[in-house]
Coordinates of C-alpha atoms in Angstrom, one line a residue:
Chain A
M180 CA 46.0 -5.7 -16.7
T181 CA 44.5 -3.6 -13.0
I182 CA 42.4 -5.5 -11.1
W183 CA 39.2 -2.5 -11.5
E184 CA 39.1 -3.7 -15.3
I185 CA 38.1 -7.1 -15.0
N186 CA 36.1 -6.5 -12.5
R187 CA 33.7 -4.7 -15.0
D188 CA 33.0 -7.5 -16.7
P189 CA 31.0 -10.6 -14.7
W190 CA 32.7 -12.8 -17.8
L191 CA 36.4 -11.1 -17.1
G192 CA 35.8 -12.2 -13.6
E193 CA 35.6 -15.2 -14.8
F194 CA 38.3 -16.3 -16.4
V195 CA 40.2 -14.5 -13.5
R196 CA 39.1 -16.9 -11.7
L197 CA 39.7 -20.1 -13.9
Q198 CA 43.6 -18.4 -14.4
K199 CA 43.7 -18.2 -10.0
N200 CA 42.6 -21.9 -10.2
M201 CA 44.6 -22.7 -12.5
N202 CA 47.9 -20.9 -10.8
N203 CA 47.0 -23.0 -8.0
L204 CA 47.4 -26.8 -9.6
F205 CA 50.2 -26.0 -11.7
S206 CA 51.9 -24.0 -7.9
T207 CA 51.4 -27.5 -7.0
L208 CA 52.6 -29.6 -9.4
N209 CA 56.1 -27.8 -9.3
E210 CA 56.5 -28.5 -5.7
N211 CA 57.5 -32.2 -6.8
A212 CA 55.9 -33.4 -4.5
P213 CA 53.1 -36.8 -6.8
S214 CA 51.8 -38.7 -3.5
S215 CA 50.1 -35.1 -2.8
E216 CA 46.4 -35.0 -1.2
L217 CA 45.8 -33.8 -4.2
F218 CA 46.3 -36.9 -6.5
L219 CA 44.9 -39.5 -4.8
K220 CA 42.0 -40.9 -5.5
R221 CA 39.3 -42.0 -3.0
G222 CA 38.1 -45.0 -3.3
R223 CA 35.4 -45.8 -0.5
L224 CA 36.1 -49.0 -0.6
F225 CA 37.4 -51.9 1.4
P226 CA 40.2 -53.0 1.1
P227 CA 42.3 -49.4 -0.4
I228 CA 44.0 -50.2 -3.6
N229 CA 46.7 -49.4 -5.1
V230 CA 47.8 -50.6 -9.6
L231 CA 51.2 -49.9 -10.8
K232 CA 51.4 -50.8 -14.3
D233 CA 54.9 -51.9 -15.9
D234 CA 55.6 -54.2 -19.6
G235 CA 53.7 -56.2 -19.9
N236 CA 52.7 -56.9 -15.8
Y237 CA 50.0 -54.8 -14.1
K238 CA 50.4 -54.6 -9.5
I239 CA 47.8 -54.2 -7.6
L240 CA 48.9 -53.6 -4.5
A241 CA 46.1 -53.2 -1.4
E242 CA 46.5 -53.2 3.2
I243 CA 44.4 -55.9 4.4
P244 CA 46.8 -56.0 8.0
G245 CA 45.6 -58.8 10.3
V246 CA 43.9 -61.0 8.0
K247 CA 45.4 -64.9 7.1
A248 CA 46.8 -65.4 3.6
D249 CA 44.2 -68.3 3.3
E250 CA 41.8 -66.9 4.3
I251 CA 42.0 -64.2 1.4
E252 CA 39.9 -65.3 -1.6
L253 CA 41.0 -64.5 -5.3
S254 CA 39.1 -64.9 -8.1
V255 CA 38.9 -64.0 -11.5
Q256 CA 36.4 -65.1 -14.1
G257 CA 36.3 -62.6 -17.4
E258 CA 37.8 -58.9 -16.8
T259 CA 36.7 -58.4 -13.2
L260 CA 39.3 -59.7 -9.8
T261 CA 37.3 -60.0 -7.4
I262 CA 39.7 -60.0 -4.0
K263 CA 37.3 -61.3 -0.7
G264 CA 38.1 -62.2 3.1
E265 CA 37.2 -61.2 6.8
R266 CA 39.2 -59.5 9.6
K267 CA 38.2 -61.0 12.7
P268 CA 37.6 -59.1 15.9
E269 CA 39.8 -59.9 19.2
I270 CA 39.4 -62.4 21.1
L271 CA 38.6 -61.1 24.4
G272 CA 38.5 -63.0 27.9
D273 CA 36.6 -62.3 30.4
N274 CA 36.4 -59.0 32.5
V275 CA 38.0 -56.9 29.2
S276 CA 37.9 -53.4 29.0
Y277 CA 38.4 -51.1 25.9
H278 CA 41.1 -48.3 25.9
R279 CA 41.1 -47.5 22.6
R280 CA 38.9 -48.9 19.3
E281 CA 40.0 -47.6 16.2
R282 CA 41.3 -51.1 14.1
S283 CA 37.4 -51.9 12.3
H284 CA 37.3 -55.6 11.5
G285 CA 34.3 -57.0 9.3
S286 CA 33.6 -58.8 5.9
F287 CA 34.9 -57.2 2.8
Q288 CA 34.5 -58.0 -1.0
R289 CA 36.0 -55.2 -3.5
S290 CA 35.8 -55.7 -7.4
I291 CA 38.3 -54.6 -10.3
S292 CA 38.1 -54.4 -13.7
L293 CA 40.7 -55.1 -15.5
P294 CA 41.2 -52.5 -18.9
E295 CA 43.1 -55.2 -21.0
K296 CA 42.7 -58.9 -21.3
V297 CA 45.7 -60.6 -18.7
D298 CA 46.2 -63.8 -18.8
S299 CA 43.6 -65.7 -16.1
D300 CA 46.7 -68.7 -15.5
K301 CA 49.7 -66.6 -14.4
I302 CA 48.5 -64.1 -12.1
G303 CA 51.0 -64.7 -8.6
A304 CA 48.9 -62.7 -6.1
N305 CA 51.8 -63.0 -2.9
Y306 CA 50.6 -61.9 1.1
K307 CA 53.7 -60.4 3.4
N308 CA 53.1 -58.3 6.4
G309 CA 49.5 -57.1 5.7
V310 CA 50.4 -56.0 2.0
L311 CA 48.3 -58.1 -0.6
T312 CA 50.3 -57.6 -3.8
I313 CA 48.7 -59.2 -6.9
T314 CA 50.8 -59.7 -10.3
L315 CA 48.7 -59.9 -13.1
P316 CA 50.2 -60.8 -17.0
L317 CA 49.0 -58.9 -19.6
D318 CA 48.0 -61.9 -22.4
K319 CA 50.2 -60.7 -25.0
A320 CA 48.0 -62.4 -27.9
S321 CA 46.0 -60.1 -27.3
G322 CA 47.4 -57.2 -27.9
P323 CA 47.1 -54.5 -30.3
R324 CA 47.6 -56.2 -33.9
R325 CA 48.7 -54.4 -37.0
I326 CA 46.3 -55.0 -40.2
S327 CA 48.0 -53.6 -43.8
V328 CA 46.3 -52.2 -46.0
S329 CA 46.2 -53.0 -49.4
T330 CA 45.4 -51.1 -52.7
E331 CA 44.0 -52.4 -55.1
Chain B
M284 CA 28.8 -58.3 14.3
A285 CA 30.2 -60.7 11.7
N286 CA 28.3 -59.6 8.9
Q287 CA 29.0 -56.7 9.1
E288 CA 31.2 -54.8 6.7
I289 CA 34.6 -53.2 7.0
Q290 CA 35.1 -49.7 6.8
V291 CA 37.8 -48.0 4.9
V292 CA 39.8 -45.3 7.3
D293 CA 42.6 -42.8 5.6
K294 CA 45.8 -42.9 6.4
K295 CA 46.4 -39.6 9.0
E296 CA 49.4 -38.5 8.3
L297 CA 52.2 -37.0 11.5
S298 CA 51.1 -33.2 12.0
P299 CA 54.4 -31.3 12.5
E300 CA 53.0 -30.2 15.0
S301 CA 53.0 -33.7 17.2
A302 CA 55.6 -35.0 15.9
E303 CA 59.1 -34.9 17.4
I304 CA 60.1 -37.4 15.0
T305 CA 63.2 -36.1 13.5
R306 CA 63.9 -38.9 10.5
N307 CA 63.4 -38.0 6.8
G308 CA 60.2 -39.5 5.1
V309 CA 56.1 -39.5 6.0
Y310 CA 55.3 -41.2 8.5
F311 CA 51.3 -42.6 9.7
T312 CA 49.5 -42.4 12.8
P313 CA 48.4 -45.7 12.9
A314 CA 45.4 -47.4 14.1
V315 CA 45.8 -48.9 17.6
D316 CA 43.3 -51.1 19.8
I317 CA 44.4 -50.8 23.5
F318 CA 42.6 -53.3 26.0
E319 CA 43.4 -54.4 29.4
N320 CA 42.2 -56.9 31.6
S321 CA 43.2 -57.4 35.1
N322 CA 47.1 -59.1 34.4
E323 CA 47.9 -56.8 31.6
L324 CA 47.6 -54.2 28.9
T325 CA 47.3 -55.3 25.1
V326 CA 48.4 -53.4 22.5
V327 CA 47.5 -53.7 18.1
V328 CA 48.5 -51.5 15.9
D329 CA 48.2 -52.0 12.6
M330 CA 51.1 -51.4 10.8
P331 CA 51.0 -52.8 7.7
G332 CA 54.3 -53.1 5.2
I333 CA 56.2 -53.4 7.8
N334 CA 58.6 -55.8 8.0
S335 CA 58.9 -56.7 12.2
E336 CA 62.9 -56.0 12.6
D337 CA 61.9 -52.3 11.6
V338 CA 59.9 -51.6 14.4
E339 CA 60.7 -50.1 17.0
V340 CA 59.2 -50.4 20.3
D341 CA 60.3 -48.6 23.5
L342 CA 58.9 -48.2 26.8
R343 CA 60.8 -45.7 29.0
E344 CA 59.0 -43.1 32.2
N345 CA 55.9 -44.2 31.5
I346 CA 56.5 -43.6 27.1
L347 CA 55.3 -46.0 25.2
T348 CA 56.9 -45.3 21.3
I349 CA 56.1 -47.7 19.2
I350 CA 57.3 -46.8 15.9
G351 CA 57.6 -49.0 12.1
D352 CA 59.8 -48.0 9.0
T353 CA 59.1 -48.6 6.5
K354 CA 62.6 -49.1 2.9
A355 CA 61.0 -47.1 -0.2
E356 CA 61.2 -49.3 -2.7
E357 CA 61.1 -48.3 -6.2
F358 CA 59.3 -49.3 -8.9
Q359 CA 59.7 -48.7 -12.5
G360 CA 55.5 -48.4 -14.4
Q361 CA 53.0 -46.1 -14.4
E362 CA 50.8 -45.4 -10.9
L363 CA 47.3 -45.9 -12.5
L364 CA 45.4 -45.4 -9.4
T365 CA 46.7 -44.4 -5.3
E366 CA 44.4 -44.6 -3.2
Y367 CA 46.6 -44.6 0.1
R368 CA 49.7 -43.6 1.0
T369 CA 52.9 -46.3 1.8
G370 CA 55.2 -44.8 4.7
G371 CA 56.4 -45.2 8.4
Y372 CA 54.3 -45.3 11.1
Y373 CA 55.1 -43.5 14.4
R374 CA 52.8 -43.5 17.9
T375 CA 53.2 -42.7 21.4
F376 CA 51.2 -43.6 24.4
R377 CA 51.7 -42.4 27.7
V378 CA 51.1 -45.5 30.0
N379 CA 49.5 -45.4 33.4
N380 CA 49.5 -48.6 34.6
L381 CA 52.9 -49.8 36.3
I382 CA 54.4 -52.3 34.1
D383 CA 56.1 -55.1 34.9
H384 CA 59.4 -53.9 31.7
A385 CA 60.8 -57.3 32.0
K386 CA 58.6 -60.0 30.8
I387 CA 56.4 -56.7 28.1
A388 CA 56.4 -58.8 24.6
A389 CA 56.1 -57.9 21.0
S390 CA 54.7 -59.9 18.3
M391 CA 54.3 -59.6 14.5
S392 CA 51.7 -61.2 12.3
D393 CA 50.5 -60.1 8.7
G394 CA 51.5 -56.2 9.5
V395 CA 49.7 -56.7 13.3
L396 CA 51.8 -55.8 16.0
T397 CA 50.7 -56.9 19.5
L398 CA 51.9 -55.9 23.0
K399 CA 51.2 -57.1 26.0
L400 CA 52.4 -55.3 28.7
P401 CA 52.0 -57.6 32.2
K402 CA 50.9 -55.5 35.0
S403 CA 53.6 -55.2 38.2
E404 CA 55.0 -52.7 41.2
K405 CA 57.9 -51.2 39.7
A406 CA 59.0 -49.3 37.0
V407 CA 62.4 -50.3 34.9
P408 CA 63.4 -48.8 31.9
R409 CA 64.4 -51.1 29.3
K410 CA 64.4 -51.4 25.8
I411 CA 62.1 -54.5 23.8
P412 CA 63.0 -56.2 21.2
V413 CA 60.4 -57.5 18.3
A414 CA 60.0 -60.9 17.9
C415 CA 58.5 -63.2 14.5
D416 CA 55.5 -64.9 13.8

């Protein structure tokens, strides 16, 4: 198909645009870069989280550098998990001048809805090197149940 | 100030032009605070996910280099949401003040590296060991 034929019809022009976009999408996929910017969903809430799921567990990872482990508040209510805390500013003495100030501080709170029922008694949390790892085992009892259909 | 909400800052990957690093993997530019008083220069670096033994701090010829390496963790499962990427950290600074190299202290706690560089008259190249809190 040559271009001049397509350009005569505005509808066909739209299809060419669509085809181009699809080609771009697939070429990105073929570059073997699963963590490319395209797949990065940007939340605007602190802390940024990564959610993983394996057999029977959800795993939520959050980067919260510079907070003490006992100052992170975690709570679960129903199917909502809430992370709460505060990153305190550096304590400075007198006569201090800043050259750079890129690290932000302040309070944060973030709630995450869990798509399935988790066993809230068995939730584990670990904070190491500024990364919070929350392990949420799925509640086996609330999993899908098979119902047999009887016939008369 | 106390009730200020913390802002999300996206991680910036090192651009190929500025990275003189010859290692594999993804390296990010960490967020840094630098402040000084009359006695010392303090550098605070956010490096979440980095073990203290994987941090390299080097000061020679007034160039301060901070590298945090990470071991990629294999996770068998499904990624449901990815809001941040993981990788190492790399940043260099030119330090103008004359620093007493023998008294430089580095400590790492909760993913934050704190470097104390006391001011002095002499400048001798030296590797700095990283202590773990």
